[in-house]
Amino acid sequence: MSMNLYERIPNNVNLSGDKRLQRALEKWLPNYLDWWREMGPDGFQDKEVYLRTAISVEADGWANFDYIKMPDYRWGIFLKPADPNAKVGFGDNLGMPVYQEVPGEFRNALRRIIVTQGDTEPASVEQQRELGKTCPSLYDLRNLFQVNVEEGRHLWAMVYLLQRYFGQDGRDEADELLQRRSGNPDKPRILEAFNQPCDDWLNFFCFTMFTDRDGKFQLAALAESGFEPLARTCQFMLTEEAHHLFVGETGVGRVVKRTAQLMKENPHADVRELGAIPLDIIQRYINFWFSYSLDLFGGEISSNSADFFAAGLKGRYKEQDNYTEHTAANENFMLTVVEDGRLKQREVPLRNALNEVLRGEYVKDCERAMTRWNKSIRDAGLDTELYLPSMRFHRHVGEFTGHAFDVQGNIITTEAFEARRAEWLPSFADREYVRSLMHPVTEPGKIANWIAPPAAGIKGKPFEFEYVRL
Ligand SMILES: [Fe+2]
Ligand SMILES: [Fe+2]
């Protein structure tokens, strides 16, 4: 490993002055690169891709756009600049100076949060590694690789926290982040959404729309943290994450738009014969990824969420901007739960319902995107709509686990659910059909038949730009 490691790793964490961190990173970096070669995008590693690289944290010049080969991407460590007067913004320690080291009694829990967040980053790269071979356009191929290298950088961000603030067990956790594998039965990734196959582009767009969007809300809640290094790390990650969500939201939107357009032009034809993805298949993909993503927020009633908020470690979404009362100590929250096989309302202390509060913010954001997608269906003169299923539908974590619900959220029997499964969730035949459309289109300016071109290119470039040099 070269002597000037810290010069090759763009950072604003004084890497050159921190010998212990250098040693830890020097050990970890070759393993990271091995992982990238083994589990990163399959193929294309020697191709030049028009990528943005984070080079600073200045709002107006943080990113540099240029052609680069992915293995040469300069993964770096960036935290939003510190505010010397920062105070804990919520909970029992409201108004105290922020923590510069991990509060002892929360060490294990905080490490778990960072490991769980960190685990999602390489997992998504693994899930997406085959997609390059079937890209619908060079523009989309470039976006896929942009998401991939930045998820790699987000792993770095979490590894930095583990190595810098958690000693030997943090370093061990950093190693294990490179050892688990998405979907591997013996050493799976921690969260279930990150073990699901993501092997076609509709899956990719739904994943970046719904699953990455969970990341946005988790990062936003941690960006409020009183543990300042975590807050500043997450604040900068959110800057990059916005593009991933854009890729997902506009990706699904472009698929919907194309299908609607073809349906309008050929009112009597079968959408499949037109080579597009039927809206009912898109709906089932939405149901699948939305429900798995809701699970990522955790149980509806959670003493962990209460402890974390009380300690000032994990806040609400936009805690400072959207709330005036920051203790959340004397309020209650009304939840729907299952009791004796029926839906009941239950009032719980607000602090115990903060997972559900965050999930509610997430759902609002998803509804906003639904409205936009439905607009393109309406604009094509079609009388149909896509929808979000009930928050109770197809859940595997929390209050509704073990009970069956229809997409409206009515409790039903397991048999009734199974009888309608293929109506609500992607079937093998759906997946086979979507896969049958996935043929690479790699000529600049060309695009696959099943998706509409984007409204604009990247960084002011036109859609026809050669985003990847093949
Ligand atoms: Fe990420
Ligand atoms: Fe992301």
PDB file of C-alpha atoms and ligand atoms in Angstrom, residues 121 124 128 147 150-151 154 207-208 211-213 215-216 219 237 240-245, ligand 2:
ATOM      1  CA  GLU A 121     -24.633   0.249   0.581  1.00  0.00           C
ATOM      2  CA  SER A 124     -27.339  -2.664  -3.388  1.00  0.00           C
ATOM      3  CA  GLN A 128     -27.457  -4.445  -9.330  1.00  0.00           C
ATOM      4  CA  VAL A 147     -25.396   5.047  -8.205  1.00  0.00           C
ATOM      5  CA  GLU A 150     -21.675   6.390  -4.762  1.00  0.00           C
ATOM      6  CA  GLU A 151     -23.104   3.477  -2.792  1.00  0.00           C
ATOM      7  CA  HIS A 154     -21.436   5.557   1.318  1.00  0.00           C
ATOM      8  CA  PHE A 207     -35.492  -0.161  -5.896  1.00  0.00           C
ATOM      9  CA  THR A 208     -33.993   3.309  -6.308  1.00  0.00           C
ATOM     10  CA  THR A 211     -35.744   1.325  -1.176  1.00  0.00           C
ATOM     11  CA  ASP A 212     -33.182   4.100  -1.627  1.00  0.00           C
ATOM     12  CA  ARG A 213     -35.911   6.458  -0.456  1.00  0.00           C
ATOM     13  CA  GLY A 215     -32.296   5.504   2.999  1.00  0.00           C
ATOM     14  CA  LYS A 216     -33.127   9.170   2.500  1.00  0.00           C
ATOM     15  CA  LEU A 219     -30.131   9.402   6.769  1.00  0.00           C
ATOM     16  CA  MET A 237     -24.527  11.470   1.940  1.00  0.00           C
ATOM     17  CA  GLU A 240     -25.500  12.303  -3.314  1.00  0.00           C
ATOM     18  CA  GLU A 241     -28.585  10.279  -2.460  1.00  0.00           C
ATOM     19  CA  ALA A 242     -30.870  12.835  -4.125  1.00  0.00           C
ATOM     20  CA  HIS A 243     -29.633  11.710  -7.544  1.00  0.00           C
ATOM     21  CA  HIS A 244     -30.379   8.059  -6.778  1.00  0.00           C
ATOM     22  CA  LEU A 245     -33.953   8.921  -5.901  1.00  0.00           C
TER      23      LEU A 245
HETATM   24 FE    FE B   2     -28.530   5.396  -2.791  1.00  0.00          FE
END
